[in-house]
Amino acid sequence: MAPPAASQRYPSPSQPSGKSEVSDLKTQLRQLAGSRAPGVDDSKRDLYKKVISYMTIGIDVSSVFGEMVMCSATSDIVLKKMCYLYVGNYAKGNPDLSLLTINFLQRDCKDEDPMIRGLALRSLCSLRVPNLVEYLVGPLGSGLKDNNSYVRTIAVTGVLKLYHISPSTCIDADFPATLKSLMLHDSDAQVVANCLSALQEIWSLEASHSEEACREKESLLSKPVIYYFLNRIKEFNEWAQCLILELAVKYVPSDSNDIFDIMNLLEDRLQHANGAVVLATVKVFLQLTLSMTDVHQQVYERIKSSLLTLVSSGSPEQSYAILSHLHLLVVRAPFIFAADYKHFYCQYNEPSYVKKLKLEMLTAVANESNTYEIVTELCEYAANVDIAIARESIRAVGKIALQQYDVNAIVDRLLQFLEMEKDYVTAETLVLVKDLLRKYPQWSHDCISVVGGISSKNIQEPKAKAALIWMLGEYAQDMSDAPYVLENLIENWEEEHSAEVRLHLLTAAMKCFFKRAPETQKALGIALAAGIADFHQDVHDRALFYYRVLQYDVHVAERVVSPPKQAVSVFADTQSSEIKDRIFDEFNSLSVIYQKPSYMFTDKEHRGPFEFSDELGNISITPEASSDIVPAQQYEANDKDLLLGVDEKDDNKGLSNNNGSAYTAPSLESSSSISSQMQELAISGPATSATTPQSSFGFDDLFGLGLSTAPAPTPSPPLLKLNPRAALDPGAFQQKWRQLPISLTQECSVNPQGIAALTVPQSLIRHMQSHSIHCIASGGQSPNFKFFFFAQKESEPSNYLAECIINTSSAKAQIKVKADEQSTSQAFTTVFETALSKFGLP
Amino acid sequence: MMISQFFVLSQRGDNIVFRDYRAEVPKGSTETFFRKVKFWKEDGNAEAPPIFNVDGVNYFHVKVVGLYFVATTRVNVSPSLVLELLQRIARVIKDYLGVLNEDSFRKNFVLVYELLDEVIDFGYVQTTSTEVLKSYIFNEPIVVAPARLQPIDPAAIFTQGNKRMPGTAVTKSVVANDPGGRRREEIFVDIIEKISVTFSSSGYILTSEIDGTIQMKSYLSGNPEIRLALNEDLNIGRGGRSVYDYRSSSGSGVILDDCNFHESVRLDSFDSDRTLSLVPPDGEFPVMNYRMTQEFKPPFHVNTLIEEAGRLKAEVIIKIRAEFPSDIIANTITVQMPLPNYTSRASFELEPGAAGQRTDFKESSKMLEWNLKKASIVGGGEHTLRAKLTFSQEFHGNITKEAGPVSMTFTIPMYNVSKLQVKYLQIAKKSSSYNPYRWVRYVTQANSYVARI
């Protein structure tokens, strides 16, 4: 209700403290409490309204608690409602007083009028007072059995409220089981929907420590339950439909008929006017068809129109949410949207957050056939009144230039920007021209002649200044006055506030010196002196380094500072393809809006229905849930196939990223790249063979290991006893997997019965568990399955970690073992192999 | 999907209503939200996006009649679900209060709380159907007189300048009775089309789109079934053809690119005779949204000329011509054009005898504004504005790059460009004497109407 902060705030002078008003109210309420005079309810209503109104604006009216409760002995439902509202707001702060209310609420729970029963039950469960939970169980139990559906809906949510106040009370009363049976049998759709939400929440929270809850949670995803919901989806209101669709996303279809059945059932949901229903349906379609490239592409085509209609029919806010998702799809599969580019043109009255998305989409869909139109359109925006958008537009033109093969026309446009003589346009353009020259040095002649005409005095922004200086140094030969322009800039060293610009000045002076020594010598001297005296550490260091290397040998200096350059082929994107994939898996969530995977902005317990683990990529953590993630991984493989022609550069980039940063990156970075490696390893289907070499290379590189150098064989190890109740949390697993070297790699055969049993991957997990080897993550699809296992010594907390990749067509298993104690890893491997060899045997 | 809190803030940041459903967001979220929105400067954006995250709390908001409708949550929920919900809550509240503004909120906050309790329980949406809610709601609305120019819903435009429309009906609460005690049996069907057109500097149409809605508001008692017949030559989807292929689109009826429907709509006979059948729930709702890029005749032709007239002077001539029949009248027309930013003065010259037109040069934003509010434009009419500009410095290069584009906003009641029509509106009869009022109304509005120079 009223924010508690406000109610405790010291009353400001402008706002009356309300003290005298409150005591007035108190007296009046007291007078009315016992009265049975006609019209007394109306007077009560007025007083109650006053109380609620004070409460809303932040005046503390908790002192009339007793009177409010006394007055609530009435049959007037409006009064009751206001009283419940009041009680709900103050009960938590006044547990003693709440005891007062329990009595009348319990009585109301047995009222004749179902409306009052429901309302009272809702208020009772909303008190949030832990020591009163014992009073909830009875009314909740009868509420769940009530013959009125309104009461049942409220009771179901009440169970969830109870769970949050006291999980044990809720579980002990066996409420989850009651909810489950209601969910499957109740005739009222809203009761069923509330059961589903409540059970999902309860079982997800319980699953961390109860295997039974894990199983129950899993059972929600079984075929009968899923179809039970999907077949009657139209009986539910639009919000409950979203809930069901979110559940359906996690369902793993048994075969392609299953997939088409579901899609046919849901087809008309794409025509719903509610964007949330449509997006939830789109997610189901995208996930279902991951393994079917053709159909997947058809899905893109099918949903395109629906999404475009939603973008243009809602409020700007709703458009934004849909557009963000469209943006994601466009960036993933630009060629599918290439003909629709005009839909992404900005309208002058759109908010800038919408325009920004559209500019990125235009950049993404630009290809040979539409670039001319798109760039022409973007050039119109460059003169936009909104300077931020004008800048973005220029950057977009630059990005398109960098991704095109034929850039002639675009270079001309960029150079025209320079003629507009608007400071910010010039600044943005200079930065772009610099990047263009790094990729297409062949354009230097045209660019330099225009850039040479720009007066450095008109450029204030550090980035633009740095770009200009870079060009002066790089093309000193072609720009006749380069040494003099640099000299001018160097003379004003003291006034140059940006360290970035000063760094560039040093380097440019050096480069210029190598090409035109006599004209630059003096300026370079000044620059080095100023640089060495600079207070900025980097500037100082660079100047000193240049000075010393020049002293050592000018030729060496030239090789260091100005080596012959190779044109840059692809500029690194800010986001790795792994991150993008993760965001795609979290379609229809905030991850798409923020363009970040959920682990970057949400605490663990609040990830909600999108509980893809960050620790191990998309490989699920609990063995029971392992089937959840199959679609996500399938997607990886297939979407890459789908997009390969267009997006090859991403792969290159991913590779170079890993090479460059794996060692030095901060822990978050490196862990995400590890998980992405794991993710790639777990790719299913035909793509595996293609990606495995690359990823294992990444792995080796990451750990700096000689993979094949197996440790010296340990002499006949004693039989190893494993702890059947071993526990290891995924975070710890991941950390160990990263830190420990590989002790052993082994290949062995799997017997045919085992291969047959693998049609249900869980069976292996259960089998290994019976040998005290526990699965922490699994994934993959026929013919390649991948499992991560761990085990612990019985006597001491010494861990063994194993990765096991089974190829069902070759009937081989590859095992990698890591161990806390290297000396016993051979023994563990033996146990592991023995256990594996018995898999599938009776 | 769980919402932690819902609140409504005024433009000044005052709490109008506040409901905490799950007690998991720290205190002061309203202040945090308001500060963030008020001082949104990140990335040079002037306007805060509808969704942002502060310290792990996600804030969602939609702006309706200048009020912020806000939801918070810590969970990674579906963003369009929450934004859709906020919009829907605003609509439900409006259905009940008749008029949505700060005043009506403050007068009816107990009713609003009553609604909120039934709409969301423990963060989960229960229902947003005005119809369903009716049986749970007991407070009666205190009706507030509508403020002037209330722009909450597109239908409100009918209340201005058009006497044929019963102006009060659209601001009538679904539960309140008419002064006479009996409710008037009536149903409104509005075909609202927002058009976006961009003209190139040479007057060609670069892009055009119609975003239409068939909006319904029923005050019929007893929920009779309704049949709504649309053009028989209506087609949906444009086959394999490019959406912007204009050549082959003439003469083949109304072609929609795509459309979607309210969940109450049944499409059993839609394929055969283009008829929608539905039992309209109480309150206002969109029966159908559609999108069309088929070529249409833009209602206004805009001609702009900017010419240098000496070193520090230039002249702008803007001519608009109404391209619709003469029995149609457009109103509230505004023409805007950004002028070169070194413009120091602008003097205007209207046609002789022009009445009810207003011109303005906004010094700070260098914006030329031309309003034709009172002088409603009749179909076929033409109006010209001349503006003499004085510059504070000499201009270089191309003056057309420094000014424009020209943008227009307008409303044209009883006119729709798509030619989509409601052929008839049939109400299942209860008795021979039952003959409720049926209002079928058309209106065209500019969404983004831009002419480049």
PDB file of N, CA, C and O in Angstrom, chain A residues 1 3 81 122 128 150 161 194 201 237-239 271 273 309 312 315 317-318 342 347 349 377 588 590 594 606 610, chain B residues 15 18 21-22 58 63 74-76 78 84 87-88 114 118 121 124 126 128 136 196 206 211 258 260-261 291 447 452:
ATOM      1  N   MET A   1       0.853  -1.193   0.000  1.00  0.00           N
ATOM      2  CA  MET A   1       0.000   0.000   0.000  1.00  0.00           C
ATOM      3  C   MET A   1       0.877   1.228   0.000  1.00  0.00           C
ATOM      4  O   MET A   1       1.787   1.339  -0.775  1.00  0.00           O
ATOM      5  N   PRO A   3       3.887   3.389   0.605  1.00  0.00           N
ATOM      6  CA  PRO A   3       5.247   2.898   0.817  1.00  0.00           C
ATOM      7  C   PRO A   3       5.632   3.091   2.279  1.00  0.00           C
ATOM      8  O   PRO A   3       5.444   4.184   2.823  1.00  0.00           O
ATOM      9  N   LYS A  81     -13.766  -4.704   2.585  1.00  0.00           N
ATOM     10  CA  LYS A  81     -12.625  -4.617   1.675  1.00  0.00           C
ATOM     11  C   LYS A  81     -11.637  -3.562   2.141  1.00  0.00           C
ATOM     12  O   LYS A  81     -10.434  -3.771   2.128  1.00  0.00           O
ATOM     13  N   ARG A 122      -7.796 -14.280   1.429  1.00  0.00           N
ATOM     14  CA  ARG A 122      -6.683 -13.585   0.801  1.00  0.00           C
ATOM     15  C   ARG A 122      -5.979 -12.683   1.826  1.00  0.00           C
ATOM     16  O   ARG A 122      -4.767 -12.644   1.912  1.00  0.00           O
ATOM     17  N   ARG A 128       1.570 -11.928   6.321  1.00  0.00           N
ATOM     18  CA  ARG A 128       3.029 -12.056   6.333  1.00  0.00           C
ATOM     19  C   ARG A 128       3.596 -11.982   7.746  1.00  0.00           C
ATOM     20  O   ARG A 128       4.605 -11.329   7.985  1.00  0.00           O
ATOM     21  N   TYR A 150     -13.976 -18.920  -7.110  1.00  0.00           N
ATOM     22  CA  TYR A 150     -13.286 -17.698  -6.685  1.00  0.00           C
ATOM     23  C   TYR A 150     -12.478 -17.967  -5.411  1.00  0.00           C
ATOM     24  O   TYR A 150     -11.319 -17.587  -5.290  1.00  0.00           O
ATOM     25  N   LYS A 161       1.631 -18.235  -0.816  1.00  0.00           N
ATOM     26  CA  LYS A 161       1.992 -17.215   0.178  1.00  0.00           C
ATOM     27  C   LYS A 161       2.473 -17.887   1.454  1.00  0.00           C
ATOM     28  O   LYS A 161       3.477 -17.484   2.040  1.00  0.00           O
ATOM     29  N   ASN A 194      -3.453 -20.928 -11.539  1.00  0.00           N
ATOM     30  CA  ASN A 194      -2.786 -20.561 -10.291  1.00  0.00           C
ATOM     31  C   ASN A 194      -2.044 -21.746  -9.691  1.00  0.00           C
ATOM     32  O   ASN A 194      -0.966 -21.572  -9.114  1.00  0.00           O
ATOM     33  N   GLU A 201       6.696 -22.454  -8.717  1.00  0.00           N
ATOM     34  CA  GLU A 201       7.520 -21.695  -7.786  1.00  0.00           C
ATOM     35  C   GLU A 201       7.965 -22.570  -6.617  1.00  0.00           C
ATOM     36  O   GLU A 201       9.137 -22.582  -6.250  1.00  0.00           O
ATOM     37  N   ASN A 237      -7.414 -17.505 -19.797  1.00  0.00           N
ATOM     38  CA  ASN A 237      -7.301 -16.121 -20.243  1.00  0.00           C
ATOM     39  C   ASN A 237      -5.890 -15.882 -20.788  1.00  0.00           C
ATOM     40  O   ASN A 237      -5.004 -16.711 -20.641  1.00  0.00           O
ATOM     41  N   GLU A 238      -5.713 -14.740 -21.431  1.00  0.00           N
ATOM     42  CA  GLU A 238      -4.475 -14.515 -22.165  1.00  0.00           C
ATOM     43  C   GLU A 238      -3.226 -14.609 -21.280  1.00  0.00           C
ATOM     44  O   GLU A 238      -2.168 -15.053 -21.725  1.00  0.00           O
ATOM     45  N   TRP A 239      -3.352 -14.203 -20.022  1.00  0.00           N
ATOM     46  CA  TRP A 239      -2.172 -14.208 -19.147  1.00  0.00           C
ATOM     47  C   TRP A 239      -1.796 -15.638 -18.770  1.00  0.00           C
ATOM     48  O   TRP A 239      -0.621 -15.993 -18.728  1.00  0.00           O
ATOM     49  N   GLN A 271      -1.927 -14.959 -34.015  1.00  0.00           N
ATOM     50  CA  GLN A 271      -2.806 -13.874 -34.461  1.00  0.00           C
ATOM     51  C   GLN A 271      -3.445 -13.163 -33.281  1.00  0.00           C
ATOM     52  O   GLN A 271      -4.408 -12.426 -33.446  1.00  0.00           O
ATOM     53  N   ALA A 273      -4.063 -10.530 -30.343  1.00  0.00           N
ATOM     54  CA  ALA A 273      -3.761  -9.103 -30.255  1.00  0.00           C
ATOM     55  C   ALA A 273      -2.814  -8.786 -29.099  1.00  0.00           C
ATOM     56  O   ALA A 273      -2.240  -7.705 -29.048  1.00  0.00           O
ATOM     57  N   THR A 309       3.146  -6.324 -37.244  1.00  0.00           N
ATOM     58  CA  THR A 309       1.832  -5.753 -36.917  1.00  0.00           C
ATOM     59  C   THR A 309       1.785  -5.316 -35.460  1.00  0.00           C
ATOM     60  O   THR A 309       1.269  -4.242 -35.149  1.00  0.00           O
ATOM     61  N   SER A 312       3.508  -2.035 -34.820  1.00  0.00           N
ATOM     62  CA  SER A 312       2.843  -0.787 -35.203  1.00  0.00           C
ATOM     63  C   SER A 312       1.474  -0.607 -34.559  1.00  0.00           C
ATOM     64  O   SER A 312       0.867   0.427 -34.725  1.00  0.00           O
ATOM     65  N   SER A 315       1.148   0.817 -27.983  1.00  0.00           N
ATOM     66  CA  SER A 315       1.748   2.054 -27.508  1.00  0.00           C
ATOM     67  C   SER A 315       3.245   1.985 -27.803  1.00  0.00           C
ATOM     68  O   SER A 315       3.774   0.909 -28.069  1.00  0.00           O
ATOM     69  N   GLU A 317       5.636   1.998 -25.859  1.00  0.00           N
ATOM     70  CA  GLU A 317       6.299   1.094 -24.927  1.00  0.00           C
ATOM     71  C   GLU A 317       6.148  -0.351 -25.376  1.00  0.00           C
ATOM     72  O   GLU A 317       7.110  -1.124 -25.371  1.00  0.00           O
ATOM     73  N   GLN A 318       4.911  -0.707 -25.787  1.00  0.00           N
ATOM     74  CA  GLN A 318       4.690  -2.081 -26.228  1.00  0.00           C
ATOM     75  C   GLN A 318       5.478  -2.350 -27.515  1.00  0.00           C
ATOM     76  O   GLN A 318       6.079  -3.409 -27.667  1.00  0.00           O
ATOM     77  N   LYS A 342      12.350  -1.440 -45.193  1.00  0.00           N
ATOM     78  CA  LYS A 342      11.625  -0.173 -45.040  1.00  0.00           C
ATOM     79  C   LYS A 342      10.830  -0.100 -43.734  1.00  0.00           C
ATOM     80  O   LYS A 342      10.507   0.970 -43.266  1.00  0.00           O
ATOM     81  N   GLN A 347      10.618   6.825 -37.830  1.00  0.00           N
ATOM     82  CA  GLN A 347       9.627   7.863 -38.009  1.00  0.00           C
ATOM     83  C   GLN A 347      10.003   9.023 -37.111  1.00  0.00           C
ATOM     84  O   GLN A 347      10.524   8.812 -36.023  1.00  0.00           O
ATOM     85  N   ASN A 349       8.611  10.993 -35.179  1.00  0.00           N
ATOM     86  CA  ASN A 349       8.062  11.202 -33.833  1.00  0.00           C
ATOM     87  C   ASN A 349       8.306  10.013 -32.911  1.00  0.00           C
ATOM     88  O   ASN A 349       7.750   9.947 -31.831  1.00  0.00           O
ATOM     89  N   GLU A 377      18.681   6.706 -46.872  1.00  0.00           N
ATOM     90  CA  GLU A 377      17.778   7.012 -45.768  1.00  0.00           C
ATOM     91  C   GLU A 377      18.565   7.479 -44.544  1.00  0.00           C
ATOM     92  O   GLU A 377      18.239   8.477 -43.917  1.00  0.00           O
ATOM     93  N   ASN A 588      12.051 -13.729 -25.199  1.00  0.00           N
ATOM     94  CA  ASN A 588      10.869 -13.362 -24.420  1.00  0.00           C
ATOM     95  C   ASN A 588      11.189 -13.162 -22.943  1.00  0.00           C
ATOM     96  O   ASN A 588      10.443 -13.573 -22.067  1.00  0.00           O
ATOM     97  N   LEU A 590      13.724 -10.334 -20.209  1.00  0.00           N
ATOM     98  CA  LEU A 590      14.426  -9.051 -20.153  1.00  0.00           C
ATOM     99  C   LEU A 590      15.808  -9.117 -20.787  1.00  0.00           C
ATOM    100  O   LEU A 590      16.359  -8.098 -21.189  1.00  0.00           O
ATOM    101  N   TYR A 594      17.765  -5.882 -22.441  1.00  0.00           N
ATOM    102  CA  TYR A 594      19.051  -5.363 -21.978  1.00  0.00           C
ATOM    103  C   TYR A 594      20.199  -5.814 -22.878  1.00  0.00           C
ATOM    104  O   TYR A 594      21.317  -5.363 -22.726  1.00  0.00           O
ATOM    105  N   HIS A 606      16.306 -15.149  -8.637  1.00  0.00           N
ATOM    106  CA  HIS A 606      15.234 -14.452  -9.345  1.00  0.00           C
ATOM    107  C   HIS A 606      15.259 -14.665 -10.840  1.00  0.00           C
ATOM    108  O   HIS A 606      14.667 -13.899 -11.575  1.00  0.00           O
ATOM    109  N   PHE A 610      13.489 -18.794 -16.632  1.00  0.00           N
ATOM    110  CA  PHE A 610      14.561 -18.993 -17.598  1.00  0.00           C
ATOM    111  C   PHE A 610      15.815 -19.434 -16.879  1.00  0.00           C
ATOM    112  O   PHE A 610      16.830 -18.782 -16.897  1.00  0.00           O
TER     113      PHE A 610
ATOM    114  N   ASN B  15       2.972   9.788  -5.373  1.00  0.00           N
ATOM    115  CA  ASN B  15       2.287   8.505  -5.374  1.00  0.00           C
ATOM    116  C   ASN B  15       0.795   8.712  -5.510  1.00  0.00           C
ATOM    117  O   ASN B  15       0.199   9.385  -4.679  1.00  0.00           O
ATOM    118  N   PHE B  18      -0.280   2.836  -4.781  1.00  0.00           N
ATOM    119  CA  PHE B  18       0.915   2.022  -4.596  1.00  0.00           C
ATOM    120  C   PHE B  18       0.489   0.689  -4.001  1.00  0.00           C
ATOM    121  O   PHE B  18      -0.220   0.651  -3.002  1.00  0.00           O
ATOM    122  N   TYR B  21       3.009  -6.333  -3.844  1.00  0.00           N
ATOM    123  CA  TYR B  21       2.421  -7.667  -3.856  1.00  0.00           C
ATOM    124  C   TYR B  21       3.326  -8.727  -3.236  1.00  0.00           C
ATOM    125  O   TYR B  21       2.860  -9.746  -2.777  1.00  0.00           O
ATOM    126  N   ARG B  22       4.641  -8.491  -3.283  1.00  0.00           N
ATOM    127  CA  ARG B  22       5.517  -9.583  -2.845  1.00  0.00           C
ATOM    128  C   ARG B  22       6.589  -9.158  -1.846  1.00  0.00           C
ATOM    129  O   ARG B  22       7.407  -9.996  -1.444  1.00  0.00           O
ATOM    130  N   ASN B  58      13.993  -4.483 -11.722  1.00  0.00           N
ATOM    131  CA  ASN B  58      13.573  -4.072 -13.053  1.00  0.00           C
ATOM    132  C   ASN B  58      12.349  -3.186 -12.945  1.00  0.00           C
ATOM    133  O   ASN B  58      11.378  -3.546 -12.295  1.00  0.00           O
ATOM    134  N   LYS B  63       3.428   5.410 -20.112  1.00  0.00           N
ATOM    135  CA  LYS B  63       2.869   6.711 -19.790  1.00  0.00           C
ATOM    136  C   LYS B  63       1.475   6.796 -20.379  1.00  0.00           C
ATOM    137  O   LYS B  63       1.278   6.574 -21.563  1.00  0.00           O
ATOM    138  N   ARG B  74      11.976  -8.408  -9.552  1.00  0.00           N
ATOM    139  CA  ARG B  74      13.375  -8.826  -9.560  1.00  0.00           C
ATOM    140  C   ARG B  74      13.574  -9.988 -10.516  1.00  0.00           C
ATOM    141  O   ARG B  74      14.681 -10.426 -10.740  1.00  0.00           O
ATOM    142  N   VAL B  75      12.470 -10.512 -11.039  1.00  0.00           N
ATOM    143  CA  VAL B  75      12.538 -11.724 -11.845  1.00  0.00           C
ATOM    144  C   VAL B  75      12.726 -11.372 -13.317  1.00  0.00           C
ATOM    145  O   VAL B  75      12.295 -10.317 -13.765  1.00  0.00           O
ATOM    146  N   ASN B  76      13.365 -12.273 -14.032  1.00  0.00           N
ATOM    147  CA  ASN B  76      13.564 -12.048 -15.466  1.00  0.00           C
ATOM    148  C   ASN B  76      12.295 -12.427 -16.232  1.00  0.00           C
ATOM    149  O   ASN B  76      12.196 -13.484 -16.832  1.00  0.00           O
ATOM    150  N   SER B  78       8.809 -11.801 -18.862  1.00  0.00           N
ATOM    151  CA  SER B  78       8.566 -11.410 -20.247  1.00  0.00           C
ATOM    152  C   SER B  78       8.230  -9.923 -20.284  1.00  0.00           C
ATOM    153  O   SER B  78       7.248  -9.492 -19.700  1.00  0.00           O
ATOM    154  N   GLU B  84       2.253  -4.857 -21.561  1.00  0.00           N
ATOM    155  CA  GLU B  84       0.881  -5.102 -21.997  1.00  0.00           C
ATOM    156  C   GLU B  84      -0.067  -5.007 -20.792  1.00  0.00           C
ATOM    157  O   GLU B  84      -1.117  -4.390 -20.851  1.00  0.00           O
ATOM    158  N   GLN B  87      -0.605  -1.408 -19.607  1.00  0.00           N
ATOM    159  CA  GLN B  87      -1.515  -0.734 -20.508  1.00  0.00           C
ATOM    160  C   GLN B  87      -2.959  -1.197 -20.238  1.00  0.00           C
ATOM    161  O   GLN B  87      -3.888  -0.412 -20.254  1.00  0.00           O
ATOM    162  N   ARG B  88      -3.089  -2.484 -19.970  1.00  0.00           N
ATOM    163  CA  ARG B  88      -4.406  -3.060 -19.748  1.00  0.00           C
ATOM    164  C   ARG B  88      -4.995  -2.580 -18.423  1.00  0.00           C
ATOM    165  O   ARG B  88      -6.185  -2.305 -18.327  1.00  0.00           O
ATOM    166  N   GLU B 114      -9.371  -1.702  -5.087  1.00  0.00           N
ATOM    167  CA  GLU B 114     -10.242  -2.862  -5.195  1.00  0.00           C
ATOM    168  C   GLU B 114      -9.954  -3.598  -6.505  1.00  0.00           C
ATOM    169  O   GLU B 114      -9.824  -4.824  -6.536  1.00  0.00           O
ATOM    170  N   GLU B 118      -7.936  -7.513  -7.392  1.00  0.00           N
ATOM    171  CA  GLU B 118      -8.489  -8.616  -8.177  1.00  0.00           C
ATOM    172  C   GLU B 118      -7.676  -8.876  -9.435  1.00  0.00           C
ATOM    173  O   GLU B 118      -7.672  -9.980  -9.958  1.00  0.00           O
ATOM    174  N   ASP B 121      -2.734 -11.050  -7.953  1.00  0.00           N
ATOM    175  CA  ASP B 121      -2.617 -11.631  -6.615  1.00  0.00           C
ATOM    176  C   ASP B 121      -1.214 -12.205  -6.471  1.00  0.00           C
ATOM    177  O   ASP B 121      -0.787 -13.025  -7.287  1.00  0.00           O
ATOM    178  N   TYR B 124       0.930 -12.441  -9.537  1.00  0.00           N
ATOM    179  CA  TYR B 124       0.434 -13.153 -10.723  1.00  0.00           C
ATOM    180  C   TYR B 124      -0.852 -12.507 -11.229  1.00  0.00           C
ATOM    181  O   TYR B 124      -1.760 -12.224 -10.440  1.00  0.00           O
ATOM    182  N   GLN B 126      -4.416 -12.193 -12.505  1.00  0.00           N
ATOM    183  CA  GLN B 126      -5.603 -13.030 -12.402  1.00  0.00           C
ATOM    184  C   GLN B 126      -6.546 -12.764 -13.565  1.00  0.00           C
ATOM    185  O   GLN B 126      -6.906 -13.663 -14.288  1.00  0.00           O
ATOM    186  N   THR B 128      -7.796  -9.327 -16.421  1.00  0.00           N
ATOM    187  CA  THR B 128      -7.853  -7.904 -16.754  1.00  0.00           C
ATOM    188  C   THR B 128      -9.124  -7.637 -17.541  1.00  0.00           C
ATOM    189  O   THR B 128      -9.231  -6.639 -18.215  1.00  0.00           O
ATOM    190  N   TYR B 136     -16.691  -8.725  -8.998  1.00  0.00           N
ATOM    191  CA  TYR B 136     -15.909  -8.620  -7.756  1.00  0.00           C
ATOM    192  C   TYR B 136     -15.851  -7.206  -7.212  1.00  0.00           C
ATOM    193  O   TYR B 136     -15.275  -6.970  -6.163  1.00  0.00           O
ATOM    194  N   SER B 196       1.310   6.619 -41.882  1.00  0.00           N
ATOM    195  CA  SER B 196       2.682   7.094 -41.938  1.00  0.00           C
ATOM    196  C   SER B 196       3.078   7.186 -43.402  1.00  0.00           C
ATOM    197  O   SER B 196       2.958   6.211 -44.131  1.00  0.00           O
ATOM    198  N   LEU B 206       8.035   7.599 -50.572  1.00  0.00           N
ATOM    199  CA  LEU B 206       9.123   6.665 -50.273  1.00  0.00           C
ATOM    200  C   LEU B 206       8.595   5.465 -49.499  1.00  0.00           C
ATOM    201  O   LEU B 206       8.895   4.324 -49.819  1.00  0.00           O
ATOM    202  N   ASP B 211      -1.710   1.833 -40.093  1.00  0.00           N
ATOM    203  CA  ASP B 211      -1.890   0.961 -38.943  1.00  0.00           C
ATOM    204  C   ASP B 211      -3.285   1.203 -38.405  1.00  0.00           C
ATOM    205  O   ASP B 211      -3.573   2.272 -37.876  1.00  0.00           O
ATOM    206  N   ASP B 258      -1.289  -7.832 -42.818  1.00  0.00           N
ATOM    207  CA  ASP B 258      -1.439  -8.752 -41.698  1.00  0.00           C
ATOM    208  C   ASP B 258      -2.460  -8.161 -40.738  1.00  0.00           C
ATOM    209  O   ASP B 258      -2.741  -6.965 -40.770  1.00  0.00           O
ATOM    210  N   ASN B 260      -4.392  -8.948 -36.540  1.00  0.00           N
ATOM    211  CA  ASN B 260      -4.627  -9.839 -35.407  1.00  0.00           C
ATOM    212  C   ASN B 260      -5.948  -9.476 -34.724  1.00  0.00           C
ATOM    213  O   ASN B 260      -6.525  -8.432 -34.997  1.00  0.00           O
ATOM    214  N   PHE B 261      -6.398 -10.386 -33.861  1.00  0.00           N
ATOM    215  CA  PHE B 261      -7.758 -10.256 -33.345  1.00  0.00           C
ATOM    216  C   PHE B 261      -7.811 -10.370 -31.828  1.00  0.00           C
ATOM    217  O   PHE B 261      -6.970 -11.035 -31.214  1.00  0.00           O
ATOM    218  N   ARG B 291      -2.537  -3.986 -40.517  1.00  0.00           N
ATOM    219  CA  ARG B 291      -1.418  -3.229 -41.053  1.00  0.00           C
ATOM    220  C   ARG B 291      -1.477  -3.343 -42.562  1.00  0.00           C
ATOM    221  O   ARG B 291      -1.765  -4.407 -43.104  1.00  0.00           O
ATOM    222  N   ASN B 447       0.313   9.620 -38.226  1.00  0.00           N
ATOM    223  CA  ASN B 447       1.256   9.092 -37.252  1.00  0.00           C
ATOM    224  C   ASN B 447       2.599   9.761 -37.513  1.00  0.00           C
ATOM    225  O   ASN B 447       3.086  10.542 -36.709  1.00  0.00           O
ATOM    226  N   ARG B 452      10.191  15.425 -47.206  1.00  0.00           N
ATOM    227  CA  ARG B 452      11.585  15.913 -47.209  1.00  0.00           C
ATOM    228  C   ARG B 452      11.736  17.022 -48.225  1.00  0.00           C
ATOM    229  O   ARG B 452      10.949  17.136 -49.160  1.00  0.00           O
TER     230      ARG B 452
END
